[in-house]
Structures are given as C-alpha cells and as structure tokens.
Short mmCIF file of C-alpha atoms and ligand atoms in Angstrom, two decimals:
data_model
loop_
_atom_site.label_atom_id
_atom_site.label_comp_id
_atom_site.label_asym_id
_atom_site.label_seq_id
_atom_site.Cartn_x
_atom_site.Cartn_y
_atom_site.Cartn_z
CA MET A 1066 -12.39 -67.66 9.68
CA GLU A 1067 -10.20 -66.42 12.31
CA ASP A 1068 -6.74 -66.50 10.25
CA THR A 1069 -5.85 -62.75 9.54
CA LEU A 1070 -3.61 -63.79 6.51
CA ILE A 1071 -4.78 -66.11 4.08
CA TYR A 1072 -2.38 -66.26 0.79
CA ASN A 1073 1.20 -64.51 -0.15
CA LEU A 1074 2.63 -63.53 -2.89
CA LYS A 1075 6.31 -62.55 -3.23
CA ILE A 1076 7.31 -60.00 -5.88
CA LYS A 1077 11.10 -59.76 -6.85
CA SER A 1078 11.98 -56.13 -7.66
CA VAL A 1079 14.94 -54.16 -9.14
CA ILE A 1080 14.13 -51.48 -6.55
CA HIS A 1081 13.44 -53.79 -3.52
CA ASP A 1082 11.51 -57.06 -3.15
CA TYR A 1083 8.02 -56.59 -1.62
CA GLU A 1084 5.09 -59.34 -0.57
CA VAL A 1085 1.21 -59.18 -1.25
CA ASP A 1086 -1.06 -60.80 1.48
CA PHE A 1087 -4.75 -61.51 1.25
CA THR A 1088 -6.56 -60.72 4.73
CA ASN A 1089 -10.02 -61.56 6.09
CA ASN A 1090 -9.61 -58.89 8.85
CA PHE A 1091 -8.89 -55.15 7.46
CA ALA A 1092 -8.77 -53.57 10.78
CA LYS A 1093 -6.22 -55.81 12.71
CA SER A 1094 -4.06 -55.93 9.53
CA LEU A 1095 -4.07 -52.29 9.52
CA ASP A 1096 -3.40 -52.56 13.35
CA GLU A 1097 -0.42 -54.58 13.07
CA GLU A 1098 0.94 -52.93 9.91
CA LEU A 1099 0.63 -48.56 11.65
CA LEU A 1100 4.10 -47.66 13.11
CA ASP A 1101 4.14 -44.53 15.03
CA GLY A 1102 4.66 -41.60 12.39
CA ASP A 1103 3.08 -43.32 10.06
CA PHE A 1104 0.96 -41.33 7.61
CA ILE A 1105 -2.48 -42.45 6.07
CA ILE A 1106 -3.57 -41.27 2.83
CA LEU A 1107 -7.26 -42.28 2.46
CA ASP A 1108 -9.46 -42.27 -0.21
CA SER A 1109 -12.46 -40.15 1.25
CA LYS A 1110 -14.97 -42.72 -0.01
CA ILE A 1111 -13.48 -45.24 1.73
CA ALA A 1112 -13.23 -43.11 5.18
CA GLU A 1113 -16.82 -42.50 4.91
CA LEU A 1114 -17.76 -46.06 3.90
CA TYR A 1115 -15.68 -47.68 6.38
CA SER A 1116 -15.94 -45.09 9.28
CA GLN A 1117 -16.24 -47.70 11.49
CA ASP A 1118 -13.10 -49.73 11.00
CA LEU A 1119 -11.06 -46.35 10.55
CA THR A 1120 -12.00 -44.10 13.26
CA PRO A 1121 -9.66 -45.66 16.23
CA PHE A 1122 -7.01 -45.54 13.53
CA LEU A 1123 -7.39 -41.92 12.32
CA SER A 1124 -7.35 -40.61 16.02
CA ARG A 1125 -4.00 -42.06 16.53
CA HIS A 1126 -2.15 -41.27 13.22
CA LYS A 1127 -2.03 -38.76 11.04
CA SER A 1128 -4.12 -38.37 7.76
CA ILE A 1129 -4.77 -36.90 4.23
CA LEU A 1130 -8.16 -37.42 2.65
CA ILE A 1131 -7.61 -38.22 -1.45
CA ASN A 1132 -10.68 -36.88 -3.71
CA ALA A 1133 -10.46 -39.96 -6.12
CA ASN A 1134 -10.45 -38.26 -9.68
CA GLU A 1135 -7.99 -37.52 -12.16
CA GLN A 1136 -7.52 -33.92 -11.42
CA GLN A 1137 -6.31 -34.37 -8.12
CA LYS A 1138 -3.28 -36.98 -9.74
CA SER A 1139 -1.67 -34.11 -11.03
CA TYR A 1140 1.19 -31.61 -9.80
CA GLN A 1141 -1.43 -29.26 -8.87
CA GLY A 1142 -3.52 -31.90 -7.14
CA ILE A 1143 -0.31 -33.03 -5.07
CA ILE A 1144 0.85 -29.94 -4.05
CA PRO A 1145 -1.59 -29.68 -0.74
CA VAL A 1146 -0.71 -33.16 -0.03
CA ILE A 1147 2.99 -32.53 0.08
CA GLN A 1148 2.80 -29.14 1.74
CA THR A 1149 0.77 -31.01 4.68
CA LEU A 1150 3.32 -33.79 5.06
CA ILE A 1151 5.98 -31.13 5.51
CA ASN A 1152 3.78 -29.10 8.08
CA GLU A 1153 2.79 -32.17 10.24
CA GLY A 1154 6.23 -33.23 10.59
CA PHE A 1155 6.56 -36.19 8.23
CA ARG A 1156 9.99 -37.39 8.43
CA LYS A 1157 12.11 -39.84 6.33
CA ASN A 1158 12.23 -42.71 8.43
CA HIS A 1159 8.04 -42.68 8.63
CA ARG A 1160 5.97 -44.39 6.02
CA LEU A 1161 3.13 -43.49 3.83
CA VAL A 1162 -0.03 -46.06 4.66
CA ALA A 1163 -2.28 -45.67 1.16
CA ILE A 1164 -5.90 -47.18 1.38
CA GLY A 1165 -7.85 -46.63 -1.67
CA GLY A 1166 -7.89 -47.40 -5.60
CA GLY A 1167 -5.72 -46.78 -8.48
CA ILE A 1168 -5.71 -42.78 -7.97
CA THR A 1169 -4.60 -42.60 -4.07
CA GLN A 1170 -2.13 -45.32 -5.21
CA ASP A 1171 -0.56 -43.37 -8.14
CA ILE A 1172 -0.51 -40.15 -5.75
CA THR A 1173 0.71 -41.64 -2.55
CA ALA A 1174 3.35 -43.90 -4.84
CA PHE A 1175 4.58 -40.54 -6.77
CA ILE A 1176 5.09 -38.59 -3.57
CA ALA A 1177 6.65 -41.78 -1.86
CA SER A 1178 9.23 -41.71 -4.84
CA ILE A 1179 10.06 -38.06 -4.30
CA MET A 1180 9.37 -37.04 -0.94
CA TYR A 1181 13.02 -36.86 1.18
CA ARG A 1182 14.36 -38.69 -1.90
CA GLY A 1183 12.22 -41.85 -1.40
CA VAL A 1184 10.32 -43.19 1.69
CA LYS A 1185 8.75 -46.48 2.33
CA TRP A 1186 4.73 -46.72 1.65
CA ILE A 1187 2.51 -49.40 2.28
CA PHE A 1188 -1.02 -50.26 0.20
CA PHE A 1189 -4.31 -51.51 0.84
CA PRO A 1190 -6.23 -51.66 -2.59
CA THR A 1191 -9.65 -51.14 -2.48
CA THR A 1192 -10.98 -51.57 -5.97
CA LEU A 1193 -10.86 -54.43 -8.12
CA LEU A 1194 -8.49 -52.92 -10.46
CA ALA A 1195 -6.05 -52.14 -7.94
CA GLN A 1196 -6.46 -55.36 -6.17
CA GLY A 1197 -6.11 -57.62 -9.16
CA ASP A 1198 -3.75 -55.53 -11.39
CA SER A 1199 -2.16 -51.93 -10.21
CA CYS A 1200 -0.91 -52.93 -6.81
CA ILE A 1201 1.81 -54.72 -8.19
CA GLY A 1202 4.05 -53.57 -11.22
CA SER A 1203 6.16 -50.60 -9.78
CA LYS A 1204 4.24 -47.96 -11.92
CA THR A 1205 3.85 -44.78 -10.48
CA SER A 1206 2.55 -41.97 -12.78
CA ILE A 1207 0.57 -38.48 -12.32
CA ASN A 1208 -1.16 -36.85 -15.13
CA PHE A 1209 0.26 -33.53 -16.55
CA GLY A 1210 -2.51 -31.12 -18.40
CA GLU A 1211 -5.16 -33.43 -20.27
CA TYR A 1212 -2.59 -35.89 -20.66
CA LYS A 1213 -2.50 -39.16 -18.52
CA ASN A 1214 0.33 -40.55 -16.83
CA GLN A 1215 2.84 -38.53 -18.52
CA VAL A 1216 5.14 -38.07 -15.45
CA GLY A 1217 6.26 -40.70 -12.92
CA GLY A 1218 8.49 -43.69 -12.64
CA PHE A 1219 8.64 -47.04 -10.86
CA TYR A 1220 8.58 -47.21 -7.20
CA PRO A 1221 6.98 -50.12 -5.72
CA PRO A 1222 5.18 -50.42 -2.42
CA ASN A 1223 7.05 -51.99 0.70
CA ARG A 1224 4.10 -54.27 1.29
CA ILE A 1225 0.37 -54.85 0.04
CA ILE A 1226 -2.50 -56.06 1.97
CA ILE A 1227 -5.61 -57.25 0.18
CA TYR A 1228 -8.80 -57.37 1.65
CA PRO A 1229 -11.26 -58.90 -0.70
CA ASP A 1230 -14.33 -57.57 1.59
CA PHE A 1231 -13.38 -54.12 -0.26
CA MET A 1232 -15.66 -55.57 -2.89
CA LYS A 1233 -18.73 -55.35 -1.31
CA SER A 1234 -19.24 -51.60 -1.40
CA LEU A 1235 -17.81 -51.22 -4.95
CA SER A 1236 -20.27 -50.19 -7.72
CA ASP A 1237 -21.38 -52.09 -10.85
CA LYS A 1238 -19.11 -50.03 -13.04
CA GLU A 1239 -16.06 -50.30 -10.91
CA MET A 1240 -16.70 -54.11 -10.73
CA LYS A 1241 -16.86 -54.29 -14.37
CA SER A 1242 -13.86 -52.27 -14.99
CA GLY A 1243 -11.84 -54.19 -12.99
CA MET A 1244 -12.80 -57.67 -14.33
CA GLY A 1245 -12.13 -55.78 -17.87
CA GLU A 1246 -8.75 -55.02 -16.81
CA MET A 1247 -8.13 -58.56 -15.58
CA LEU A 1248 -9.03 -60.24 -18.51
CA HIS A 1249 -6.43 -58.88 -20.84
CA TYR A 1250 -3.74 -61.05 -18.61
CA PHE A 1251 -5.67 -64.27 -18.72
CA VAL A 1252 -5.70 -64.06 -22.83
CA VAL A 1253 -2.05 -62.98 -22.86
CA SER A 1254 -1.32 -65.96 -20.41
CA GLY A 1255 -2.86 -68.93 -22.60
CA GLU A 1256 -5.76 -71.01 -23.50
CA ALA A 1257 -6.00 -72.75 -19.68
CA ASP A 1258 -5.98 -69.65 -17.63
CA PHE A 1259 -8.42 -67.95 -20.06
CA ARG A 1260 -10.69 -71.11 -19.83
CA MET A 1261 -10.37 -70.72 -15.99
CA TYR A 1262 -11.30 -67.04 -16.02
CA GLU A 1263 -14.44 -67.63 -18.53
CA SER A 1264 -15.76 -70.32 -16.37
CA ASN A 1265 -15.60 -68.25 -13.13
CA PHE A 1266 -16.78 -64.89 -14.60
CA MET A 1267 -20.34 -64.97 -14.10
CA ASN A 1268 -19.71 -66.32 -10.06
CA ALA A 1269 -17.07 -63.44 -9.65
CA PHE A 1270 -19.54 -61.00 -9.51
CA ASN A 1271 -21.45 -62.68 -6.38
CA ASP A 1272 -18.73 -65.14 -4.66
CA LYS A 1273 -16.13 -63.48 -3.12
CA ASP A 1274 -13.95 -66.43 -2.97
CA VAL A 1275 -14.40 -67.06 -6.72
CA LEU A 1276 -13.16 -63.22 -7.01
CA ALA A 1277 -10.20 -63.59 -4.75
CA GLN A 1278 -9.22 -66.49 -6.72
CA ILE A 1279 -9.39 -64.57 -9.90
CA VAL A 1280 -7.55 -61.76 -8.48
CA ALA A 1281 -4.77 -64.15 -6.92
CA LYS A 1282 -4.26 -65.81 -10.76
CA SER A 1283 -4.21 -62.38 -12.63
CA LEU A 1284 -1.55 -61.11 -9.88
CA GLU A 1285 0.53 -64.35 -10.75
CA ILE A 1286 0.18 -63.96 -14.23
CA LYS A 1287 1.45 -60.29 -14.19
CA LYS A 1288 4.04 -61.40 -11.46
CA GLY A 1289 5.82 -63.52 -14.10
CA TYR A 1290 6.27 -60.54 -16.55
CA ILE A 1291 7.13 -57.68 -14.39
CA GLU A 1292 10.07 -59.94 -12.64
CA LYS A 1293 11.54 -60.40 -16.06
CA ASP A 1294 10.82 -57.03 -17.43
CA GLU A 1295 9.96 -54.50 -14.53
CA PHE A 1296 10.74 -51.40 -16.61
CA ASP A 1297 8.67 -52.27 -19.37
CA GLN A 1298 11.40 -52.64 -22.18
CA ASN A 1299 10.15 -55.89 -23.85
CA ILE A 1300 7.88 -58.93 -22.78
CA ARG A 1301 5.82 -56.84 -20.23
CA GLN A 1302 4.57 -54.77 -23.52
CA VAL A 1303 2.31 -57.10 -24.21
CA PHE A 1304 0.20 -55.91 -21.38
CA ASN A 1305 -0.79 -53.20 -23.57
CA TYR A 1306 -3.37 -55.23 -25.31
CA GLY A 1307 -6.40 -53.76 -25.63
CA HIS A 1308 -4.64 -50.37 -24.17
CA SER A 1309 -3.84 -48.26 -27.36
CA PHE A 1310 -7.58 -48.15 -28.18
CA GLY A 1311 -8.69 -48.29 -24.66
CA HIS A 1312 -6.78 -45.23 -23.99
CA ALA A 1313 -7.96 -43.48 -26.87
CA ILE A 1314 -11.65 -44.34 -26.04
CA GLU A 1315 -11.21 -42.80 -22.19
CA SER A 1316 -9.87 -39.74 -23.80
CA LEU A 1317 -12.51 -39.13 -26.41
CA THR A 1318 -15.16 -40.02 -23.88
CA LYS A 1319 -13.35 -37.83 -21.41
CA TYR A 1320 -13.06 -40.75 -18.94
CA ARG A 1321 -16.91 -41.38 -18.84
CA ILE A 1322 -16.10 -45.10 -19.62
CA PRO A 1323 -13.82 -46.35 -16.79
CA HIS A 1324 -10.51 -47.80 -17.65
CA GLY A 1325 -11.50 -51.57 -17.47
CA ILE A 1326 -14.33 -50.98 -19.78
CA ALA A 1327 -12.36 -48.71 -22.22
CA VAL A 1328 -9.73 -51.84 -22.39
CA SER A 1329 -12.57 -54.06 -22.87
CA TYR A 1330 -13.59 -52.55 -26.25
CA GLY A 1331 -9.98 -52.26 -26.91
CA MET A 1332 -9.27 -56.01 -26.88
CA ASP A 1333 -12.08 -56.77 -29.27
CA MET A 1334 -10.82 -54.03 -31.46
CA ALA A 1335 -7.44 -55.47 -31.52
CA ASN A 1336 -9.03 -59.11 -31.75
CA TYR A 1337 -11.29 -57.32 -34.94
CA LEU A 1338 -8.08 -56.50 -37.01
CA SER A 1339 -6.03 -59.20 -35.73
CA VAL A 1340 -8.86 -61.44 -37.79
CA ASP A 1341 -9.01 -59.11 -40.34
CA MET A 1342 -5.72 -59.64 -41.19
CA GLY A 1343 -5.39 -63.48 -40.91
CA LEU A 1344 -3.71 -63.48 -37.28
CA VAL A 1345 -6.41 -65.44 -35.34
CA LYS A 1346 -9.56 -67.38 -36.15
CA ASP A 1347 -12.96 -65.52 -35.80
CA SER A 1348 -13.98 -68.18 -33.42
CA VAL A 1349 -11.31 -66.98 -30.66
CA ARG A 1350 -12.46 -63.39 -31.22
CA ARG A 1351 -16.27 -64.63 -30.78
CA GLU A 1352 -15.31 -66.39 -27.51
CA ILE A 1353 -13.72 -63.34 -25.89
CA ARG A 1354 -16.09 -60.93 -27.15
CA SER A 1355 -18.74 -62.96 -25.32
CA ILE A 1356 -17.43 -61.94 -22.23
CA LEU A 1357 -16.55 -58.60 -23.48
CA GLU A 1358 -20.24 -57.91 -24.18
CA ASN A 1359 -21.02 -58.80 -20.50
CA ILE A 1360 -18.53 -56.39 -19.29
CA TRP A 1361 -19.53 -52.98 -21.58
CA LYS A 1362 -23.18 -53.71 -21.30
CA GLY A 1363 -24.76 -50.82 -19.97
CA PHE A 1364 -21.63 -48.27 -21.12
CA PRO A 1365 -22.31 -47.86 -24.75
CA LEU A 1366 -19.71 -45.67 -26.59
CA ALA A 1367 -21.52 -42.44 -27.90
CA ASP A 1368 -20.47 -41.43 -31.21
CA ILE A 1369 -16.61 -41.78 -31.93
CA ASP A 1370 -15.34 -39.65 -34.61
CA VAL A 1371 -12.83 -41.74 -36.40
CA ASP A 1372 -10.59 -38.98 -37.08
CA THR A 1373 -10.23 -37.69 -33.48
CA PHE A 1374 -9.74 -41.29 -32.52
CA ILE A 1375 -7.10 -42.11 -35.02
CA GLN A 1376 -5.09 -38.71 -33.60
CA ALA A 1377 -5.54 -40.13 -30.06
CA LEU A 1378 -3.85 -43.39 -31.30
CA ARG A 1379 -0.84 -41.34 -32.71
CA LYS A 1380 -0.19 -40.20 -29.02
CA ASP A 1381 0.57 -43.74 -27.96
CA LYS A 1382 4.06 -44.28 -26.18
CA LYS A 1383 4.20 -47.22 -27.95
CA ASN A 1384 4.26 -45.93 -31.26
CA VAL A 1385 7.38 -45.79 -33.62
CA GLY A 1386 8.06 -43.13 -36.08
CA ASN A 1387 4.53 -42.75 -37.87
CA GLN A 1388 3.76 -46.23 -37.22
CA LEU A 1389 1.31 -47.26 -34.37
CA GLY A 1390 2.64 -50.14 -32.13
CA LEU A 1391 -0.47 -52.08 -31.76
CA ILE A 1392 -0.52 -55.08 -29.53
CA LEU A 1393 -2.58 -57.94 -31.44
CA ASN A 1394 -3.56 -61.65 -31.31
CA LYS A 1395 -2.33 -64.28 -32.77
CA GLY A 1396 -4.24 -66.78 -30.39
CA TYR A 1397 -4.83 -67.51 -26.34
CA GLY A 1398 -1.09 -66.74 -24.91
CA GLN A 1399 0.29 -65.23 -28.55
CA ILE A 1400 -0.20 -61.73 -27.77
CA PHE A 1401 2.58 -59.47 -29.65
CA LYS A 1402 3.30 -56.48 -30.69
CA GLN A 1403 3.20 -55.41 -34.40
CA LEU A 1404 4.18 -51.75 -36.02
CA ILE A 1405 1.12 -50.46 -38.40
CA ASP A 1406 1.12 -47.95 -40.91
CA VAL A 1407 -2.01 -45.36 -40.60
CA ASP A 1408 -3.25 -46.02 -44.08
CA LYS A 1409 -6.39 -45.65 -45.43
CA ILE A 1410 -7.21 -49.22 -45.32
CA PHE A 1411 -6.23 -49.13 -41.25
CA VAL A 1412 -8.66 -45.90 -41.02
CA ASP A 1413 -11.46 -47.58 -42.96
CA ARG A 1414 -11.20 -51.07 -40.97
CA ILE A 1415 -11.64 -48.37 -37.67
CA ARG A 1416 -14.31 -46.91 -39.37
CA GLN A 1417 -16.11 -50.01 -40.29
CA TYR A 1418 -15.58 -51.23 -36.75
CA PHE A 1419 -17.30 -48.25 -35.27
CA LYS A 1420 -20.25 -48.75 -37.53
CA ASP A 1421 -21.01 -52.44 -37.61
CA GLU A 1422 -19.61 -53.83 -34.79
CA LEU A 1423 -21.49 -52.16 -31.64
CA ASN A 1424 -24.92 -51.70 -33.07
CA ASP A 1425 -26.63 -54.52 -30.86
CA LEU A 1426 -25.37 -52.62 -27.41
N1 LIG B 671 0.16 -47.48 -11.40
C1 LIG B 671 -0.31 -48.56 -12.23
O1 LIG B 671 0.19 -49.53 -12.29
C2 LIG B 671 -1.96 -48.43 -12.58
C3 LIG B 671 -2.32 -49.24 -13.19
C4 LIG B 671 -3.49 -49.27 -13.76
C5 LIG B 671 -4.16 -48.07 -13.40
N2 LIG B 671 -3.72 -46.79 -12.71
C6 LIG B 671 -4.50 -45.49 -12.35
O2 LIG B 671 -5.49 -46.04 -11.50
C7 LIG B 671 -6.50 -45.23 -11.76
C8 LIG B 671 -7.91 -46.34 -11.63
O3 LIG B 671 -8.30 -46.65 -10.36
P1 LIG B 671 -9.06 -47.46 -9.95
O4 LIG B 671 -10.21 -48.16 -11.18
O5 LIG B 671 -8.87 -48.50 -8.98
O6 LIG B 671 -10.30 -46.38 -9.20
P2 LIG B 671 -9.92 -44.75 -8.67
O7 LIG B 671 -9.23 -44.88 -7.27
O8 LIG B 671 -10.18 -44.12 -9.70
O9 LIG B 671 -11.53 -45.08 -7.64
C9 LIG B 671 -12.85 -45.44 -8.60
C10 LIG B 671 -13.93 -44.85 -7.44
O10 LIG B 671 -14.08 -45.98 -6.80
C11 LIG B 671 -14.50 -45.64 -5.43
N3 LIG B 671 -13.94 -46.38 -4.53
C12 LIG B 671 -12.50 -46.99 -4.15
N4 LIG B 671 -12.60 -48.34 -3.55
C13 LIG B 671 -14.09 -48.24 -3.14
C14 LIG B 671 -14.55 -48.99 -2.45
N5 LIG B 671 -14.18 -50.36 -1.90
N6 LIG B 671 -15.97 -49.05 -2.22
C15 LIG B 671 -16.81 -48.00 -3.28
N7 LIG B 671 -15.99 -47.39 -3.89
C16 LIG B 671 -14.65 -47.27 -4.01
C17 LIG B 671 -13.38 -44.09 -5.50
O11 LIG B 671 -13.63 -43.24 -4.66
C18 LIG B 671 -13.61 -43.69 -6.97
O12 LIG B 671 -14.52 -42.85 -6.84
C19 LIG B 671 -6.23 -44.28 -12.80
O13 LIG B 671 -5.70 -43.02 -12.80
C20 LIG B 671 -5.21 -45.29 -13.72
O14 LIG B 671 -4.35 -44.52 -14.41
C21 LIG B 671 -2.49 -46.95 -12.52
ZN1 LIG B 672 -4.47 -51.03 -17.50
#
C-alpha cells in the first residue's frame, strides 16, 4: 500500500476540533507534519527502537527524550523539560510533537496547556492504549506525590496520527493492557459492538488489520461520548467502568499490574457485584470474563489486603460523601453509575471475590 493516510476521524471539542488519521508510513507522515521550530518530545524507547526512521528528523529538529515512567509524569519530572524548551528557544508559535504512549502524551499535553498560556501539540501514539483510547478525549493529568493524575485539565492535541505498525514492537503486557482498556468501550457501547470485539479478540494479537479495526471502533465509540460530555460531568462517567477497582489494584500492586489489566480485573469485580445485586445475568458476566481471563493470564494479583483495598476505593474521584460512586452493569449497553454504602455486606462481597474468584489463575 502506498497511500499514506488510510482512515480519518474528526473530533469536535469545546477547546478546538481535531482529527485522527491512520498512516502506514510513519516517516512520511512525520515529515509532512513537522514545521520549522517544532520540538519533538519522544519516548526514549521509541528513539532506540525506531532510530533508523527518526535519525533524519532528530538531526533537523530539537528533541527531548522522555523515560516513560510514572515518576517522570510529575511536577518534578517536567521541570527539566520546560527548562530545556525555554533554554532552546521554543516560542509560542512553535509546536510540541509527542511520539510515545500515554505517559509521553500526558507530559506533553500538560506542558502544552501551560507553556506560554497554551501552545499547539501533535500526537503520534505508540502504545495500543494510547492509540485505542487515551489519544482522544482531551484529558491531561500529571501525578502529585504518590497520587495519580491529580493535577491537570483538558487540552486536546491539534492532530493525532496513528501508525498501527508501532504495535509490532510492543510487549505482550502492553498489548494485553491496551486490549483490556479498549474492552470497556465495547461493553458500554452495546451487545453488537461487544460481539465484534469478542469475535476478533484472538486475531487482534497477530493480525494488524484486525487490530486497527478494533482501535478505530474503540475511538468511534469514545467519540460519541466525549463530544457530548467532554468535561466528564455526566454521560462520559460510564467509562469509569472497571476503573474504581482498577485504580485501587494499580495502587496496591504499585503499578506492577498495568492500567488496562487492572481495569480488566475491575470490570470483573463490577460485574460480580452487579450479579450479586440482581442487576445482570450471570451468563453476561461469564461471557465477558472469558475474554478478561485471556487478558489477565500471566499477571496474577498477589495477596490483596481487603482493608487497604477499601481505603484505596474511598479515594476515588466519583465518590459522594461516604458513598462510593461505582459503575455497575445491567447488561451490554446498560452500564450506569450507582452510589454504594461501604457497609459490612459490601466489604464481605469484596473479601469473597478475592478469596473465591481468582483461584484458578
Ligand atoms: N490522558 C488520558 O486520557 C489518559 C488515558 C488513559 C491513560 N493515561 C495515562 O497513560 C499512561 C499509560 O500509558 P501507556 O499504557 O500508553 O504506556 P506508557 O506511555 O507508560 O508506555 C508503556 C511502556 O511501553 C513502552 N513503549 C511505548 N511504545 C512502545 C512501542 N511501540 N514498542 C515498544 N515499547 C513501547 C514505553 O517506553 C513504556 O515502557 C498512564 O500514566 C495513564 O495515567 C492517560
Ligand atoms: Zn483507563
């Protein structure tokens, strides 16, 4: 295929509209995108793995390498980046061009939003999670101390270019994390989209066209919600499905379990509680779980202390007063938010889940 751009999605935003393009020629797309004065913010692993493609651009444009870890995504971590931009003559009319996963994205977006009261930025997502989820939706957060994503705002890129071939170098862990993260969109969307994901799941790991279709569908589903509720005030909140529990798992395992795999456990916990409360049939939970088991296989949870887990759940941004704001399941396409008391019944259910449900892993 010689065509550079093979798919296009337009996203409406209160801040500014933007487009997502897919490309099968990374070097050509980067060449067409880069303007004089643009600064490349690059995941150091991508710099290493794709040095042949990148070398000509790195000799023509200034760049900053990012070590993609959660410590880097913090006030302290971004100080040297801002310092370099100022020292090297970055101006308000120049742009930041981010190439990397969600960490590189969040660092670049956050800096772009505050630098000179806002500069333009372009994003080439290189992980499955960033391609199929985080690249759209405008969220820009960095961590504060030990707490994740505490400081930030909404500031979408001016353009996103997806090169599906970046997936070739992605580890099994990051592939599964991306597949887990995307699954929650398909359950929220409804049964037809869930069946599409389910029937393509296995092939997605070794057929890049199948994977690109899942990525595109995931973005289309997300687009429908972020265009109506960009600032996460109402309907977008259903995408926290699996996330209250997932964040607690990430925090208790000190990020040993990556986000999309933690969310996969989180979806199963939400489904388990939903069955227990008579909201959804057990068969629905089983169908979803048979995919989730493939995602979390090889990434078992070590002993989870239930009291510490409940404490972590209490930190969730969606909680109201003493109640937890959980996203529960009434069926495909019927994911909803419910306030739940942290009473003995709830704590016992969580204890029972960890005791009985994860034994065969
Ligand atoms: N802003 C948002 O809307 C949003 C949404 C979801 C998650 N996030 C954030 O994204 C972060 C997680 O992002 P992520 O999962 O994309 O991963 P990441 O950026 O942490 O990268 C994961 C690992 O993969 C490596 N990597 C990246 N691309 C690669 C490639 N093509 N081949 C080989 N290795 C590659 C990185 O160097 C890193 O080691 C978290 O900090 C999370 O909070 C943000
Ligand atoms: Zn997520």
